[in-house]
Short mmCIF file of C-alpha atoms in Angstrom, two decimals:
data_model
loop_
_atom_site.label_atom_id
_atom_site.label_comp_id
_atom_site.label_asym_id
_atom_site.label_seq_id
_atom_site.Cartn_x
_atom_site.Cartn_y
_atom_site.Cartn_z
CA MET A 1 140.05 165.81 71.86
CA PHE A 2 141.38 162.39 70.82
CA ILE A 3 143.67 162.26 67.77
CA ARG A 4 144.45 158.97 66.01
CA ILE A 5 147.83 158.92 64.23
CA LEU A 6 149.14 156.38 61.74
CA VAL A 7 152.88 156.30 61.05
CA LEU A 8 154.05 154.77 57.79
CA GLU A 9 157.75 154.13 58.36
CA ASP A 10 159.88 151.05 57.68
CA ASP A 11 163.04 152.30 59.39
CA ASP A 12 163.13 151.22 63.06
CA THR A 13 165.51 154.03 64.04
CA ASP A 14 163.24 156.71 62.59
CA TRP A 15 160.21 155.09 64.22
CA LEU A 16 161.92 155.18 67.63
CA MET A 17 162.81 158.84 67.05
CA LEU A 18 159.14 159.64 66.39
CA GLU A 19 158.03 157.64 69.42
CA GLU A 20 160.41 159.61 71.59
CA LEU A 21 159.12 162.94 70.25
CA PHE A 22 155.53 161.92 70.94
CA GLN A 23 156.40 161.08 74.55
CA ASP A 24 157.07 164.76 75.23
CA GLU A 25 154.57 166.12 77.77
CA ARG A 26 153.98 169.24 75.67
CA LEU A 27 152.13 167.14 73.09
CA SER A 28 149.73 165.54 75.56
CA ALA A 29 149.00 168.82 77.37
CA HIS A 30 146.26 169.89 74.94
CA CYS A 31 144.95 166.63 73.48
CA SER A 32 145.23 162.87 73.84
CA PHE A 33 146.38 160.72 70.95
CA GLU A 34 147.00 157.17 69.85
CA LEU A 35 150.04 156.20 67.79
CA ALA A 36 150.07 153.22 65.41
CA ARG A 37 152.73 152.08 62.97
CA VAL A 38 152.81 150.23 59.65
CA ALA A 39 155.85 149.58 57.46
CA SER A 40 154.46 149.38 53.93
CA LEU A 41 152.04 151.12 51.59
CA ALA A 42 149.91 147.97 51.40
CA ALA A 43 149.57 147.83 55.18
CA ALA A 44 148.74 151.54 55.35
CA ARG A 45 145.94 151.16 52.79
CA LEU A 46 144.45 148.37 54.87
CA ARG A 47 144.61 150.31 58.14
CA LEU A 48 142.99 153.38 56.57
CA GLN A 49 140.16 151.18 55.30
CA GLU A 50 139.66 149.61 58.71
CA SER A 51 139.89 152.71 60.93
CA GLU A 52 139.58 156.48 60.80
CA PHE A 53 142.81 158.40 61.39
CA HIS A 54 143.29 162.14 61.78
CA LEU A 55 147.01 162.34 60.95
CA LEU A 56 149.16 160.21 58.66
CA ILE A 57 152.94 160.54 59.07
CA VAL A 58 154.79 159.12 56.07
CA GLY A 59 158.46 158.40 55.51
CA TYR A 60 159.09 159.01 51.81
CA TYR A 61 161.31 156.04 50.95
CA LEU A 62 159.49 152.75 51.47
CA PRO A 63 160.18 149.13 50.45
CA ASP A 64 157.12 148.88 48.20
CA GLY A 65 157.42 152.21 46.40
CA SER A 66 157.24 155.97 46.87
CA PRO A 67 154.02 157.40 48.37
CA PRO A 68 152.67 160.18 46.05
CA GLU A 69 150.05 158.05 44.28
CA PHE A 70 148.99 156.44 47.57
CA LEU A 71 148.74 159.84 49.30
CA ASN A 72 146.70 161.42 46.52
CA GLU A 73 144.28 158.51 46.80
CA ALA A 74 144.13 158.74 50.61
CA LEU A 75 143.48 162.50 50.55
CA VAL A 76 140.51 162.01 48.22
CA ARG A 77 139.01 159.10 50.15
CA HIS A 78 139.56 160.65 53.58
CA PRO A 79 138.66 164.37 53.41
CA HIS A 80 139.56 165.03 57.08
CA LEU A 81 142.96 163.32 56.97
CA ARG A 82 146.11 165.42 57.39
CA VAL A 83 149.42 164.18 55.99
CA LEU A 84 152.89 164.89 57.35
CA LEU A 85 155.53 163.83 54.83
CA VAL A 86 159.04 163.40 56.29
CA SER A 87 162.36 162.60 54.68
CA GLY A 88 166.07 162.67 55.38
CA ASP A 89 166.42 164.51 52.07
CA ALA A 90 165.59 168.20 52.62
CA GLN A 91 165.61 168.81 48.85
CA LEU A 92 162.75 166.37 48.30
CA VAL A 93 160.44 169.36 47.82
CA THR A 94 162.13 170.06 44.47
CA ARG A 95 160.58 166.91 42.97
CA LEU A 96 157.55 167.60 40.83
CA GLU A 97 155.37 164.94 42.45
CA VAL A 98 156.19 166.22 45.93
CA GLY A 99 155.62 169.84 44.89
CA GLU A 100 152.17 168.89 43.63
CA LEU A 101 151.38 167.19 46.94
CA LEU A 102 152.42 170.29 48.89
CA GLN A 103 149.86 172.33 46.96
CA VAL A 104 147.21 170.43 48.94
CA PRO A 105 146.66 172.43 52.16
CA ARG A 106 146.33 169.27 54.24
CA VAL A 107 149.87 168.14 53.38
CA SER A 108 152.99 169.28 55.25
CA PHE A 109 156.66 168.42 54.75
CA TYR A 110 159.59 168.36 57.16
CA ALA A 111 163.14 167.21 56.75
CA LYS A 112 163.78 164.68 59.51
CA SER A 113 166.55 166.89 60.86
CA ASP A 114 164.00 169.72 61.31
CA LEU A 115 161.25 167.61 62.88
CA GLN A 116 160.82 168.78 66.49
CA VAL A 117 158.18 168.66 69.19
CA GLU A 118 157.02 172.12 68.06
CA SER A 119 156.41 170.75 64.55
CA LEU A 120 154.23 167.97 65.91
CA GLN A 121 152.40 170.43 68.17
CA HIS A 122 151.47 172.41 65.07
CA GLU A 123 150.16 169.32 63.28
CA LEU A 124 148.12 168.12 66.27
CA LYS A 125 146.63 171.59 66.72
CA ASN A 126 145.57 171.60 63.07
CA CYS A 127 143.96 168.17 63.53
CA THR A 128 142.16 169.27 66.70
CA THR A 129 140.80 172.46 65.15
CA HIS A 130 139.62 170.76 61.99
CA THR A 131 137.98 167.90 63.93
CA ARG A 132 136.07 170.28 66.21
CA ARG A 133 134.85 172.28 63.24
CA SER A 134 133.74 169.13 61.39
CA GLU A 135 131.85 167.84 64.43
CA SER A 136 130.10 171.12 65.18
CA GLY A 137 129.06 171.81 61.59
CA ALA A 138 128.40 175.38 62.66
CA GLU A 139 128.36 178.18 60.13
CA GLU A 140 130.72 180.97 61.12
CA LYS A 141 132.09 184.18 59.71
CA ARG A 142 135.65 183.74 58.40
CA LYS A 143 138.17 186.48 57.64
CA ILE A 144 140.74 186.44 54.84
CA LEU A 145 143.61 188.91 54.40
CA LEU A 146 145.10 189.26 50.91
CA VAL A 147 148.62 190.76 50.82
CA ASP A 148 149.10 191.74 47.17
CA ASP A 149 150.19 194.98 45.52
CA ASP A 150 147.73 194.47 42.64
CA PRO A 151 144.23 195.61 43.76
CA GLU A 152 142.65 193.70 40.86
CA GLU A 153 143.58 190.46 42.60
CA LEU A 154 141.13 191.41 45.33
CA GLN A 155 138.27 191.15 42.86
CA VAL A 156 139.54 187.80 41.61
CA LEU A 157 139.66 186.48 45.17
CA ALA A 158 136.18 187.82 45.89
CA SER A 159 134.79 185.98 42.86
CA HIS A 160 136.15 182.68 44.21
CA CYS A 161 134.88 183.38 47.74
CA ASP A 162 131.38 184.04 46.41
CA LYS A 163 131.21 180.37 45.41
CA ILE A 164 131.84 179.13 48.96
CA ASP A 165 128.28 178.88 50.22
CA GLU A 166 128.87 177.12 53.54
CA ALA A 167 130.72 180.02 55.22
CA GLN A 168 130.31 183.76 55.58
CA LEU A 169 133.54 185.34 54.36
CA GLU A 170 135.05 188.78 54.88
CA ILE A 171 138.00 189.83 52.71
CA ASP A 172 140.56 192.43 53.71
CA TRP A 173 143.45 193.76 51.62
CA ALA A 174 146.99 194.97 52.28
CA PRO A 175 149.35 196.11 49.48
CA ASN A 176 152.53 195.55 51.54
CA SER A 177 153.92 194.03 54.73
CA ARG A 178 153.63 197.25 56.76
CA THR A 179 149.90 197.50 56.12
CA ALA A 180 149.48 193.77 56.75
CA LEU A 181 151.19 194.02 60.15
CA ASP A 182 149.01 197.00 61.05
CA LYS A 183 145.88 195.05 60.17
CA ILE A 184 146.79 191.90 62.11
CA SER A 185 147.40 194.01 65.21
CA ASN A 186 143.70 194.94 65.16
CA MET A 187 142.07 191.91 63.55
CA GLN A 188 142.31 188.14 63.79
CA TYR A 189 142.26 186.37 60.42
CA ASP A 190 141.54 182.76 59.51
CA LEU A 191 143.59 182.80 56.30
CA ILE A 192 146.33 185.09 54.99
CA LEU A 193 147.30 184.94 51.30
CA VAL A 194 150.67 186.50 50.50
CA ASP A 195 151.80 187.23 46.94
CA TYR A 196 155.34 186.06 46.17
CA ARG A 197 156.34 189.17 44.24
CA LEU A 198 155.44 192.48 45.90
CA THR A 199 156.76 195.95 45.10
CA GLY A 200 160.13 196.12 46.87
CA GLU A 201 159.43 192.96 48.85
CA VAL A 202 159.44 189.19 48.57
CA GLY A 203 156.48 187.23 49.90
CA THR A 204 158.64 184.83 51.90
CA ASP A 205 160.07 187.76 53.89
CA VAL A 206 156.54 188.99 54.57
CA ILE A 207 155.64 185.54 55.90
CA GLU A 208 158.68 185.63 58.20
CA SER A 209 157.47 188.99 59.54
CA LEU A 210 153.98 187.63 60.14
CA HIS A 211 155.30 184.67 62.09
CA HIS A 212 157.58 186.89 64.17
CA ALA A 213 154.48 188.96 64.97
CA GLY A 214 152.82 185.85 66.40
CA VAL A 215 150.27 185.17 63.65
CA THR A 216 148.54 181.82 64.11
CA ALA A 217 146.33 181.96 61.01
CA THR A 218 146.95 179.68 58.07
CA ILE A 219 149.33 181.43 55.67
CA MET A 220 149.51 180.55 51.99
CA LEU A 221 152.09 181.85 49.54
CA ILE A 222 150.51 182.64 46.15
CA ALA A 223 152.20 183.24 42.81
CA GLY A 224 151.20 183.75 39.19
CA SER A 225 154.26 181.94 37.81
CA ALA A 226 154.94 178.28 38.52
CA SER A 227 158.67 178.96 38.14
CA PHE A 228 158.73 180.61 41.57
CA PHE A 229 158.59 177.15 43.16
CA GLY A 230 162.20 176.44 42.20
CA SER A 231 163.60 179.54 43.90
CA ARG A 232 165.77 179.05 46.97
CA GLU A 233 163.62 181.32 49.14
CA ALA A 234 160.38 179.64 48.15
CA LEU A 235 161.78 176.18 48.82
CA ARG A 236 163.05 177.30 52.22
CA CYS A 237 159.64 178.67 53.12
CA LEU A 238 157.62 175.71 51.84
CA GLY A 239 160.11 173.09 52.97
CA HIS A 240 159.90 174.22 56.59
CA GLN A 241 156.11 174.55 56.25
CA ARG A 242 155.93 178.11 57.43
CA ALA A 243 153.36 178.42 54.65
CA GLY A 244 151.53 176.42 52.04
CA PHE A 245 151.28 177.32 48.36
CA ILE A 246 148.44 178.08 45.97
CA SER A 247 149.13 178.91 42.34
CA LYS A 248 147.08 181.90 41.17
CA LYS A 249 146.41 180.06 37.93
CA ARG A 250 144.95 177.10 39.83
CA MET A 251 143.20 179.01 42.59
CA ASP A 252 139.50 178.25 42.88
CA ASP A 253 136.82 177.92 45.53
CA ASP A 254 137.84 174.33 46.39
CA ARG A 255 141.45 175.31 47.15
CA LEU A 256 140.31 178.27 49.22
CA ARG A 257 137.87 176.05 51.11
CA GLN A 258 140.69 173.62 51.94
CA ALA A 259 142.96 176.44 53.07
CA LEU A 260 140.24 177.88 55.33
CA ASN A 261 139.87 174.49 56.99
CA LEU A 262 143.51 174.71 58.13
CA GLN A 263 143.02 177.59 60.55
CA THR A 264 145.23 176.83 63.54
CA GLU A 265 143.53 179.02 66.12
CA ALA A 266 141.70 176.64 68.45
#
């Protein structure tokens, strides 16, 4: 699989750091890739018009402006494009415009100090999986696990899934982390939705447990209150991209469809 990557970064030092990371043999072991660089939003727009890219890596602070408006436009025009937003400011996720971007399943964020070869491996694997699925166009049965202590949420999720016609979906339910861990030991899921507030538990801790158990499925943190996004635990979870986020109030079939397309199991 060949992955084309565009890096939007005006800082030469940060560009050299990325180049060095991409020279690691672990990245080329599973796929080949091509790395290109531009230094401005205007140049990035032009390159995206001229060529198809699978991954766009963006430094947040640029000479001709900040990227949220540009990225929202790029995500709409290029439905298979993944975006990796990087910044030296780890608290960038507290900004409203960045928080809204991170609600898009195809967008990830890393502080530059946290960006490692393993992070890039994860992004390339997502690109590879999504590209193979897009090329095959094959209909397949997909499995979703909902971790939520309110059984009524299962019916809400089912109503959204019924609107996704292009895939056969199976929904499973776990009211707590113990049940969730039991289920993943016997079943492989494409998407795991974890409620932020569970009885006696916090969703971010459940996500930590799932990752320690070796889960490779896409994991999304869900919450009924938008205020959760400002909590320290939620920012830690989302900032390191151990999970994405879907607001329960804004959940619909389109957001679920996007999340399902992020399955990392190749």
